[in-house]
XYZ file of C-alpha atoms in Angstrom:
712
model
C -21.475 230.844 223.456
C -18.143 232.369 222.381
C -17.755 235.738 222.236
C -16.099 237.690 219.596
C -12.978 236.643 217.837
C -10.333 238.318 219.237
C -6.904 237.853 221.367
C -6.718 238.105 224.714
C -3.047 239.008 227.081
C -2.469 238.249 230.636
C 0.653 237.702 232.151
C 1.705 236.010 235.498
C 5.107 235.208 237.030
C 6.795 234.552 240.190
C 9.610 233.873 241.820
C 10.976 230.711 243.739
C 13.619 230.656 246.631
C 14.961 227.149 247.337
C 16.739 226.353 250.218
C 18.195 223.292 250.974
C 21.169 221.405 253.114
C 23.076 218.853 253.149
C 23.014 215.754 250.916
C 19.598 214.611 252.085
C 18.929 211.182 250.076
C 18.446 207.841 249.424
C 20.501 205.059 247.440
C 19.566 206.100 243.984
C 17.756 209.831 244.776
C 16.619 211.829 242.113
C 19.623 214.043 241.651
C 21.767 211.151 240.835
C 18.837 209.541 238.068
C 19.747 213.019 236.171
C 23.560 212.121 235.809
C 22.786 208.696 234.252
C 23.023 208.067 230.994
C 20.666 207.050 229.119
C 21.544 202.923 228.928
C 21.913 203.070 232.088
C 18.651 204.476 233.543
C 17.058 201.951 231.717
C 18.816 199.455 233.912
C 17.654 202.169 237.248
C 15.353 199.504 239.200
C 11.444 200.693 239.325
C 8.745 199.073 241.809
C 5.326 200.526 239.743
C 4.664 198.337 237.087
C 4.820 194.729 238.994
C 4.604 196.001 243.227
C 8.243 194.960 242.974
C 11.692 196.137 242.639
C 12.316 195.068 239.037
C 14.216 197.056 236.102
C 13.124 199.706 233.975
C 13.936 198.125 230.948
C 11.901 194.610 232.036
C 9.007 196.229 233.716
C 5.818 194.786 231.975
C 4.350 198.189 230.791
C 5.883 202.209 230.008
C 7.198 203.208 232.518
C 8.213 206.855 232.716
C 10.369 207.925 235.621
C 10.910 212.004 236.946
C 13.283 212.683 239.091
C 13.108 215.122 241.605
C 15.671 217.218 239.786
C 13.240 216.999 237.138
C 10.246 218.388 238.869
C 12.845 221.684 239.943
C 14.293 221.968 236.735
C 10.843 222.181 234.492
C 8.882 224.676 236.871
C 6.234 221.810 238.799
C 4.633 223.887 241.324
C 2.167 221.661 242.284
C 1.997 217.624 241.848
C -1.039 218.612 239.356
C 1.231 219.581 237.008
C 3.166 216.904 235.621
C 0.284 215.165 233.056
C 0.901 218.638 230.569
C 3.868 216.692 229.438
C 2.359 213.113 229.714
C 2.240 211.479 226.529
C -1.307 210.520 226.288
C -2.285 213.178 228.103
C -5.559 215.719 227.726
C -5.215 217.528 230.461
C -8.377 220.040 231.730
C -8.910 222.495 234.598
C -12.089 223.444 235.941
C -10.709 225.139 239.043
C -14.269 224.367 240.691
C -15.334 220.999 242.492
C -13.130 219.354 239.307
C -9.776 220.993 239.717
C -8.175 219.131 237.172
C -8.929 216.766 235.181
C -7.088 213.746 233.100
C -8.831 212.338 229.889
C -5.650 209.324 229.994
C -5.503 207.573 226.118
C -8.523 208.805 224.919
C -11.094 208.012 228.425
C -12.551 210.840 229.490
C -14.605 210.168 232.291
C -16.669 212.265 234.725
C -16.308 212.091 238.160
C -13.727 209.419 239.405
C -9.635 209.500 238.409
C -9.417 207.200 235.272
C -6.264 206.279 236.634
C -4.596 205.236 240.386
C -2.306 207.749 242.527
C -0.606 206.256 245.011
C 1.793 208.333 247.390
C 4.795 205.280 248.152
C 2.634 202.670 247.197
C -0.843 203.092 249.017
C -3.765 204.597 247.344
C -4.609 207.667 247.883
C -7.773 208.715 244.793
C -10.912 210.016 247.911
C -12.613 207.284 249.772
C -16.049 209.553 248.406
C -15.145 210.644 244.080
C -12.530 208.244 243.768
C -10.957 211.287 242.936
C -7.239 213.105 243.282
C -8.500 216.761 243.810
C -6.523 216.971 247.260
C -3.063 214.745 246.580
C -2.328 216.616 243.304
C -2.870 220.013 245.121
C -1.752 219.776 248.756
C 0.853 216.732 249.158
C 3.931 218.562 249.970
C 6.978 218.927 246.607
C 9.996 219.046 249.064
C 9.590 215.172 250.000
C 9.661 213.947 246.537
C 11.829 211.571 245.513
C 11.161 210.279 242.330
C 7.403 209.768 240.292
C 6.506 206.682 238.340
C 4.092 206.494 235.786
C 2.859 203.536 234.439
C 1.111 203.433 231.283
C -1.009 201.095 231.045
C -3.894 198.917 233.408
C -2.572 197.174 236.531
C -5.459 196.213 238.039
C -4.307 192.432 238.236
C -2.058 194.260 240.700
C -3.417 196.894 242.793
C -7.519 196.268 241.532
C -9.952 199.329 241.148
C -9.195 201.706 239.452
C -5.745 201.780 238.638
C -7.805 201.807 234.287
C -5.826 203.949 232.480
C -2.852 203.858 234.512
C -0.627 204.086 238.024
C 1.282 207.356 239.394
C 3.330 206.187 242.095
C 5.078 209.174 243.353
C 7.940 207.439 246.213
C 9.206 209.949 248.834
C 12.509 210.468 250.995
C 12.234 207.645 253.327
C 16.547 207.530 253.591
C 19.641 210.039 254.026
C 23.408 209.413 253.304
C 24.363 210.889 256.284
C 23.287 211.574 260.041
C 22.058 214.568 261.218
C 19.247 217.113 260.310
C 18.772 218.227 256.738
C 16.090 220.505 255.156
C 14.360 221.790 251.913
C 12.065 225.072 251.971
C 10.736 226.488 248.995
C 8.495 229.697 248.792
C 6.933 231.464 246.117
C 4.980 234.208 245.298
C 3.481 235.038 242.084
C 0.933 237.289 240.749
C -2.829 236.643 240.959
C -2.282 236.429 244.588
C 0.554 233.236 244.773
C 1.593 232.536 247.646
C 3.345 229.648 248.292
C 5.420 227.839 251.160
C 6.822 223.970 250.759
C 8.917 222.632 253.049
C 10.293 219.160 254.145
C 12.502 218.495 257.366
C 14.974 214.619 257.318
C 16.419 214.058 260.488
C 18.685 210.585 260.504
C 20.351 209.199 263.586
C 21.564 205.224 262.710
C 18.674 203.505 261.475
C 16.150 205.538 263.352
C 14.607 208.659 260.865
C 11.802 211.211 260.945
C 10.650 213.725 258.346
C 7.778 216.377 258.726
C 6.873 218.028 255.096
C 4.297 221.160 255.162
C 2.557 223.029 252.627
C 0.900 225.892 252.285
C -0.211 227.166 249.265
C -3.041 230.014 248.144
C -4.239 232.137 245.023
C -6.891 233.356 243.071
C -8.315 232.468 239.389
C -6.789 234.796 236.695
C -9.703 236.404 234.875
C -8.262 237.043 231.839
C -9.610 234.678 229.658
C -13.111 234.653 231.255
C -14.898 237.628 229.319
C -13.742 235.624 226.228
C -16.621 233.318 226.864
C -20.411 233.786 227.282
C -21.013 232.692 230.306
C -18.322 232.969 232.331
C -17.966 236.823 231.757
C -17.412 238.540 235.258
C -20.072 240.816 234.991
C -22.592 237.925 235.387
C -20.985 237.581 238.922
C -21.753 241.043 239.927
C -25.164 241.435 237.961
C -27.717 242.067 241.047
C -30.722 240.310 238.184
C -28.970 236.990 238.316
C -28.195 237.215 242.384
C -29.841 239.778 244.352
C -28.283 241.240 247.539
C -25.863 238.628 247.172
C -23.613 241.090 245.182
C -23.602 242.943 247.940
C -21.559 240.570 250.344
C -18.176 240.782 249.454
C -17.389 236.951 250.200
C -20.369 236.081 247.482
C -19.756 238.397 244.416
C -16.734 239.065 241.703
C -15.039 236.144 239.653
C -12.788 235.144 242.654
C -12.078 231.378 242.896
C -9.977 231.856 246.104
C -8.040 228.077 246.598
C -5.580 227.300 249.900
C -3.320 224.284 249.556
C -3.078 222.805 253.160
C -0.630 219.771 254.711
C 1.124 218.071 257.429
C 2.844 214.989 256.939
C 5.029 213.093 259.708
C 6.930 209.881 258.883
C 8.698 207.638 262.144
C 11.055 205.080 260.471
C 13.114 202.511 262.750
C 14.595 199.967 260.343
C 12.328 198.206 258.213
C 9.646 199.449 260.284
C 7.801 203.216 259.187
C 4.515 205.005 261.624
C 3.396 207.576 259.222
C 1.091 210.532 260.158
C -0.630 212.543 256.838
C -3.474 215.127 256.574
C -4.406 217.407 253.200
C -7.297 219.692 252.513
C -7.567 221.714 249.339
C -10.628 224.478 249.167
C -11.468 225.924 245.915
C -13.929 227.735 244.491
C -15.881 226.689 241.501
C -14.011 227.955 238.863
C -15.538 228.693 235.884
C -16.940 224.807 236.542
C -20.902 226.292 236.589
C -22.069 229.031 233.728
C -22.217 232.486 235.722
C -26.214 232.749 235.546
C -25.815 228.539 237.330
C -23.772 229.883 240.298
C -21.389 232.159 242.440
C -17.575 231.228 241.849
C -16.560 232.771 244.734
C -17.367 229.834 246.933
C -16.132 227.367 249.129
C -16.062 224.137 248.088
C -13.274 222.205 250.611
C -12.288 218.928 250.231
C -9.724 216.818 253.288
C -7.762 213.815 253.699
C -6.623 212.246 257.056
C -4.626 208.871 256.105
C -2.696 206.678 259.296
C -0.673 203.977 258.350
C 1.752 201.359 259.971
C 3.999 199.244 257.432
C 6.634 196.558 258.442
C 8.584 194.986 255.441
C 10.565 191.692 256.283
C 13.541 189.737 254.828
C 11.979 186.591 256.174
C 14.929 184.934 254.016
C 17.336 185.614 251.183
C 15.109 184.425 248.623
C 11.335 185.566 250.673
C 10.525 189.507 251.091
C 7.104 189.957 253.307
C 5.435 193.710 253.863
C 2.719 193.997 255.703
C 0.291 197.638 256.009
C -2.109 198.527 258.928
C -4.082 201.604 257.327
C -6.632 204.099 258.731
C -8.031 207.082 256.348
C -11.081 209.866 256.852
C -11.760 212.179 254.444
C -15.058 214.256 252.875
C -16.418 217.649 252.098
C -15.854 219.659 255.013
C -19.328 221.275 256.211
C -17.468 225.179 255.707
C -17.729 224.228 251.763
C -21.376 226.223 250.131
C -22.840 226.708 247.374
C -24.894 229.946 245.783
C -26.994 229.008 242.875
C -29.766 230.353 241.053
C -32.581 229.367 238.410
C -35.829 230.578 236.933
C -38.790 229.655 238.586
C -42.155 229.050 236.482
C -43.811 230.955 239.711
C -41.820 233.007 241.283
C -39.090 234.301 238.339
C -35.216 234.110 239.671
C -34.369 232.423 242.276
C -31.540 231.969 244.178
C -30.439 230.347 247.248
C -26.447 229.726 249.844
C -26.751 226.342 251.074
C -23.712 224.744 253.171
C -22.335 220.998 251.981
C -20.902 218.460 253.911
C -19.692 214.977 253.667
C -17.119 211.773 256.008
C -15.756 208.964 255.178
C -14.133 206.087 256.485
C -11.520 203.191 255.607
C -10.218 200.709 257.403
C -7.100 197.797 255.422
C -4.882 195.740 255.584
C -2.185 194.654 253.475
C -0.155 192.192 253.333
C 2.628 191.066 250.415
C 5.095 188.543 249.695
C 7.618 187.780 246.634
C 10.030 185.248 246.583
C 12.524 184.302 243.549
C 13.104 180.293 244.637
C 15.402 179.445 241.547
C 17.028 181.208 238.879
C 15.136 183.430 236.504
C 11.919 182.375 238.050
C 9.801 184.535 240.377
C 6.685 185.245 241.748
C 4.813 187.808 243.995
C 1.634 187.062 246.137
C -0.372 190.008 248.029
C -3.975 190.258 250.189
C -6.078 193.395 251.242
C -8.988 193.207 253.256
C -10.700 196.739 253.153
C -13.620 198.565 255.048
C -15.254 201.757 254.809
C -17.686 203.361 255.729
C -19.817 205.441 253.520
C -21.976 208.182 252.715
C -24.273 208.429 251.173
C -26.070 211.416 250.327
C -24.742 214.675 250.929
C -25.467 216.529 254.507
C -26.911 219.885 252.855
C -28.939 222.570 254.520
C -30.188 224.998 252.522
C -31.945 224.844 249.273
C -35.456 224.607 250.851
C -38.580 225.994 249.752
C -38.617 230.121 250.537
C -39.335 231.584 253.800
C -36.520 228.944 255.673
C -33.066 229.203 256.025
C -30.949 229.023 253.435
C -34.596 228.648 251.323
C -34.724 230.131 247.227
C -35.824 233.614 247.352
C -36.828 235.300 244.784
C -33.309 237.910 243.204
C -35.385 240.958 244.234
C -35.814 240.755 247.528
C -32.539 238.933 248.688
C -31.067 241.726 251.176
C -27.177 240.367 251.825
C -27.322 241.515 254.988
C -30.775 239.771 256.230
C -30.975 236.930 254.181
C -31.709 234.109 256.442
C -28.371 231.513 255.230
C -27.981 228.315 257.299
C -25.719 226.445 260.186
C -23.437 224.332 258.420
C -24.585 220.455 259.264
C -23.709 219.282 262.244
C -20.731 216.539 261.808
C -23.294 214.189 263.309
C -23.897 210.244 261.615
C -26.694 210.374 260.725
C -27.599 205.250 260.616
C -30.347 205.410 257.159
C -27.237 208.058 255.378
C -24.525 205.728 255.695
C -23.192 202.196 254.130
C -20.640 199.643 254.801
C -18.815 198.061 252.601
C -16.473 195.414 252.369
C -13.397 194.928 249.712
C -11.240 192.112 249.780
C -8.530 191.513 247.179
C -5.626 188.474 246.013
C -3.084 188.833 243.515
C -0.348 186.818 242.143
C 2.194 187.821 239.724
C 4.326 185.975 238.014
C 8.034 186.114 236.448
C 9.815 183.608 234.085
C 12.808 184.917 232.611
C 13.593 182.967 229.574
C 17.448 184.387 229.058
C 18.694 186.802 230.687
C 16.944 189.272 227.615
C 13.339 187.578 227.510
C 10.970 187.823 230.346
C 7.731 186.599 230.695
C 4.898 187.817 232.532
C 1.424 186.737 233.717
C -0.755 187.745 236.463
C -4.071 187.859 238.126
C -5.886 189.247 240.362
C -10.285 188.565 242.078
C -11.735 190.888 244.499
C -14.994 191.129 245.140
C -16.791 194.240 246.934
C -19.973 193.368 248.424
C -21.574 195.953 246.254
C -20.411 194.778 242.773
C -18.996 191.011 244.001
C -16.601 189.536 241.808
C -14.424 191.426 239.387
C -11.492 189.095 238.054
C -8.205 190.551 236.040
C -5.814 188.941 234.451
C -2.411 190.985 232.785
C -0.085 189.247 230.614
C 3.543 190.375 228.513
C 6.390 189.381 227.144
C 9.360 191.674 227.267
C 12.397 191.332 224.870
C 15.960 192.599 224.543
C 17.553 192.196 221.117
C 20.364 193.716 219.093
C 21.985 197.220 219.642
C 19.785 198.286 222.476
C 16.666 197.596 220.453
C 13.681 196.432 222.827
C 10.464 195.374 222.584
C 7.234 194.671 224.527
C 4.051 193.289 223.923
C 1.220 193.604 226.728
C -2.109 192.325 227.590
C -4.064 193.564 230.037
C -7.639 193.817 232.149
C -8.722 196.616 234.421
C -11.818 197.252 235.907
C -13.131 201.690 237.008
C -15.360 201.105 240.484
C -18.677 203.452 240.680
C -17.431 206.518 242.378
C -19.926 206.439 245.974
C -20.544 210.445 245.083
C -22.741 208.303 241.856
C -23.983 205.645 243.907
C -25.488 207.993 246.356
C -24.921 211.075 246.793
C -26.950 212.143 243.285
C -28.185 216.378 243.618
C -30.080 218.419 241.190
C -28.801 218.116 237.530
C -26.059 215.496 238.989
C -27.862 212.285 240.215
C -26.424 209.014 241.312
C -27.832 205.456 241.245
C -26.931 202.436 243.650
C -27.508 199.956 240.397
C -24.276 201.213 238.961
C -21.329 198.228 237.379
C -17.765 198.947 237.569
C -16.387 199.654 233.965
C -14.183 197.928 232.484
C -11.178 197.672 229.925
C -9.107 195.295 227.908
C -5.881 197.087 226.387
C -3.469 195.192 224.105
C -0.218 197.110 223.612
C 3.386 197.219 221.166
C 6.175 198.856 222.391
C 9.523 198.990 220.712
C 12.453 200.938 221.726
C 15.837 201.944 221.091
C 18.504 202.872 224.136
C 22.330 203.771 223.402
C 24.648 205.400 225.569
C 23.094 208.999 224.646
C 19.403 208.952 222.838
C 16.291 206.683 224.033
C 13.302 206.309 221.292
C 10.594 204.435 222.318
C 7.216 203.948 220.041
C 3.465 202.526 221.552
C 0.320 201.474 219.858
C -2.079 200.541 221.934
C -5.920 199.944 221.728
C -8.389 199.693 224.423
C -11.796 198.719 224.922
C -14.120 200.074 227.717
C -18.008 198.545 228.511
C -19.949 199.510 230.610
C -19.080 203.202 230.605
C -20.618 205.352 233.156
C -22.133 208.185 231.402
C -23.411 211.234 234.740
C -26.348 213.222 234.591
C -29.634 213.593 235.905
C -30.016 209.786 236.066
C -25.903 207.890 235.588
C -26.086 204.705 233.919
C -23.802 201.870 232.051
C -24.603 203.008 229.012
C -22.291 201.872 226.442
C -18.612 200.849 225.291
C -15.631 202.797 224.100
C -12.930 201.494 221.387
C -10.053 203.874 221.154
C -6.846 203.024 218.678
C -3.888 205.661 219.464
C 0.150 205.960 219.313
C 2.600 207.171 221.989
C 6.007 207.665 220.637
C 9.141 209.460 223.344
C 12.273 210.695 222.869
C 15.233 211.932 225.101
C 18.003 212.893 223.980
C 21.691 213.924 225.438
C 23.244 216.468 223.897
C 27.691 217.182 223.932
C 28.320 220.401 224.236
C 31.112 222.348 225.055
C 30.788 224.686 227.867
C 27.575 223.485 228.416
C 27.523 220.458 231.775
C 24.262 218.613 230.610
C 21.972 219.207 227.558
C 18.726 216.887 227.342
C 15.980 217.044 224.908
C 12.814 215.113 225.322
C 9.425 215.080 223.517
C 6.562 213.036 222.784
C 3.973 212.678 219.665
C 0.106 211.312 220.612
C -2.301 210.523 217.791
C -5.644 209.379 218.658
C -6.406 207.567 215.703
C -10.050 205.951 216.599
C -12.090 207.317 219.753
C -15.913 205.911 219.372
C -18.160 204.989 221.927
C -21.390 203.653 221.740
C -24.249 204.514 223.790
C -28.093 203.522 224.398
C -29.951 206.076 224.215
C -34.065 206.977 223.835
C -35.697 206.546 221.019
C -38.269 208.773 221.738
C -41.035 206.040 221.459
C -40.786 204.432 224.587
C -37.502 201.821 224.048
C -33.519 202.383 223.514
C -31.483 202.054 220.718
C -27.922 202.003 219.952
C -25.438 204.976 218.661
C -22.183 205.366 217.717
C -20.690 209.204 219.346
C -17.649 210.456 219.299
C -15.607 210.863 222.655
C -15.618 214.751 223.050
C -13.258 217.139 224.489
C -10.197 214.906 222.892
C -7.010 216.329 221.169
C -6.676 213.678 218.069
C -3.282 215.161 217.405
C -1.049 216.060 220.684
C 3.146 217.536 220.628
C 5.119 217.962 224.041
C 9.184 219.433 223.510
C 11.427 220.368 226.233
C 14.421 221.268 226.872
C 16.925 221.059 229.545
C 19.895 223.083 229.843
C 23.062 222.963 232.772
C 25.429 225.784 231.801
C 27.511 224.225 235.005
C 26.584 223.391 239.097
C 25.061 227.784 239.289
C 23.107 228.011 236.202
C 20.293 225.938 234.531
C 17.422 226.737 232.663
C 14.553 224.446 231.208
C 11.944 224.949 228.387
C 8.893 222.982 227.685
C 6.430 223.415 224.449
C 3.527 222.176 223.881
C 0.740 221.157 221.046
C -2.732 220.791 221.270
C -4.777 219.726 217.993
C -8.327 220.378 217.081
C -10.833 218.661 219.341
C -14.068 218.373 218.939
C -16.611 218.596 221.430
C -18.966 216.309 223.381
C -22.545 215.650 220.642
C -24.239 217.806 223.246
C -22.504 220.858 223.152
C -23.096 222.874 221.160
C -19.799 224.666 219.956
C -18.809 221.769 218.109
C -14.841 222.235 218.638
C -12.060 223.933 219.558
C -9.106 225.180 217.865
C -5.785 223.430 218.502
C -3.352 225.774 220.820
C -0.065 226.368 221.855
C 2.040 226.771 225.038
C 4.834 227.308 226.307
C 7.041 227.820 229.686
C 11.023 228.605 230.268
C 12.714 228.083 233.964
C 15.311 229.429 234.544
C 17.338 228.404 238.279
C 20.884 229.641 240.292
C 22.022 228.091 243.101
C 23.990 228.294 245.693
C 23.393 232.052 246.246
C 25.373 232.357 248.649
C 28.429 231.556 247.118
C 28.205 235.203 244.823
C 25.347 236.982 246.847
C 26.469 238.297 250.655
C 22.811 238.720 251.741
C 22.158 235.293 251.651
C 25.127 234.304 253.687
C 23.358 235.146 257.612
C 19.966 233.639 256.595
C 21.226 230.354 254.197
C 22.659 227.425 255.399
C 23.482 224.366 253.410
C 22.364 225.209 249.151
C 19.861 227.379 247.910
C 18.752 228.558 244.175
C 16.431 231.153 242.443
C 13.788 230.337 239.912
C 12.128 232.600 237.309
C 9.272 231.148 235.859
C 7.125 232.166 233.043
C 5.314 230.656 230.900
C 2.322 231.513 227.730
C -0.373 230.114 226.275
C -1.316 230.513 222.909
C -5.123 230.163 221.182
C -5.186 231.225 218.221
C -9.681 231.596 216.695
C -12.915 233.271 217.767
C -13.089 233.341 220.981
C -9.110 232.333 221.975
C -6.523 233.624 224.013
C -3.352 234.552 224.595
C -1.851 234.598 227.850
C 0.972 234.268 229.993
C 1.793 232.594 233.630
C 3.753 230.544 236.354
C 2.565 228.163 238.258
């Protein structure tokens, strides 16, 4: 329920200092890309759309490239911030055990991410949830060279979970010169925000080493919480709801602290790479649950450990081989706890404290071979084998009957000092709570250059999982360049989304599981047209996405129906020559969803089922993004970003009905090379440095909406 009609104000701001030395760059790095004209940018090589290098304009998909310079100029402070400015995205931030949800091109998921997130070409979606909360919060931004975003299905290349698209984070792997270079970002902001993000890179001949690290902490802004009935801060201090738990400063109050940590080490020798990465992200429960159901000042810590060996070999001038051996471990740390309550028919209001844990492992091998046997014809083929050791249900200590450690006790009897808090679960693997699965996938992608300006793409993949058997996918496309900078693409692709193990096996009260769930499947048809000039690029994409066996997560998750989405994305980039400015770039996008409905199988009330058609909730049918980057000279630059989201209807079960449209805007101002003008910096800084002042505001006008200012 919303509160009374009003406007609320909050101010969040931050200052970030970036220190860097040397020119630690790849052959075409993020800074170089920012200096290209727009027609030159279309000739840049990308690798994510087909898992092989090709020109941006020739890729069989809409591909968006974000350079390192753009990440800095736009003021992004977490990897997940990029989704706020991508066309076709609806972003929801519960800041809880679901930290960030992205509804991509109208597809609304519940637990897993509807896209594949990769770092240097390797998937990093979590083993248990298939979400990406850990890397989008903890991965060091200072290590990123560029990001490639592929719109549309890519399961025919990468297999499961490349459902609506792929995001590939490409990191620094080489430098122009030998020696030691570094890049450090320090940030301080309101809401106790603290950020340290650093990368050092060393090169000596063909030997290279990179170490990245990140630490970030802060608390949830509560300025808007009072506008909504069940997130009002007084719920989290109400003794009638929580008894003596409100006397425990580690539990009471609306705080929801988060901590992100990461270490990422890479050793390179010629074309061989050895890597190890550890990432951890702990958060409270934000606004994930109503204030009378759970305390948000708690801990939900997820972690990821990743180690791999990769080798690339140029077997002949036309044959390239890539081999990867990989180990992953991830899950929920046993320091994660939950405080929840409900009204028991006999005991009245009860509450309990519980610890949660989950641990999962994976061993995998990848082999890819790219060949160009004759001029105008090329292909890439690959094989993947992965074995997973997965936990079924969570290990939970607590939530038992009254009188047991962590049991549900009447709130009027709970005393924070003598409540029987349980011990965290032991790190012991119980055979009856484990399952081993095996994934085998093979793919083949063909490209035929009819002429230098017209290309045909055809590909297919077969994946076999020991749980859901065979899942074939295909992709076909035409990419052409016409006269006067006009380009066209006609694309068709299939994809499938695995049920996450959490939904298969790890159910709990209020959110169940079903081991017989089937993968969700989709078919996408897309028609694109573009215009590329020296200082102007425009793109128009019409798409239709038909999804079947869609999974709805509730008390009992089921494959209950299908979805149909029809939409349009218009995007543009423009360079504006203005005297006394080194560079001015404008960009933006407009998304229109014409149709977004799903057909569900529901109980007919007479012991049977019937099918009904409903709207897909929580989607803005209209979305507008605008941005401008201004570089006065090599010292001073500024970036402005604005977004408008139209009114959106919520899910049919939500009594609110709809959420009014709202707008957001933010600005980043950077001053580089402080040592040239600021004497105090000369003693401490080498190379170059710059200072960012960041402020953002959001406006939501209407009943229960807020106007607030924040910094990322």
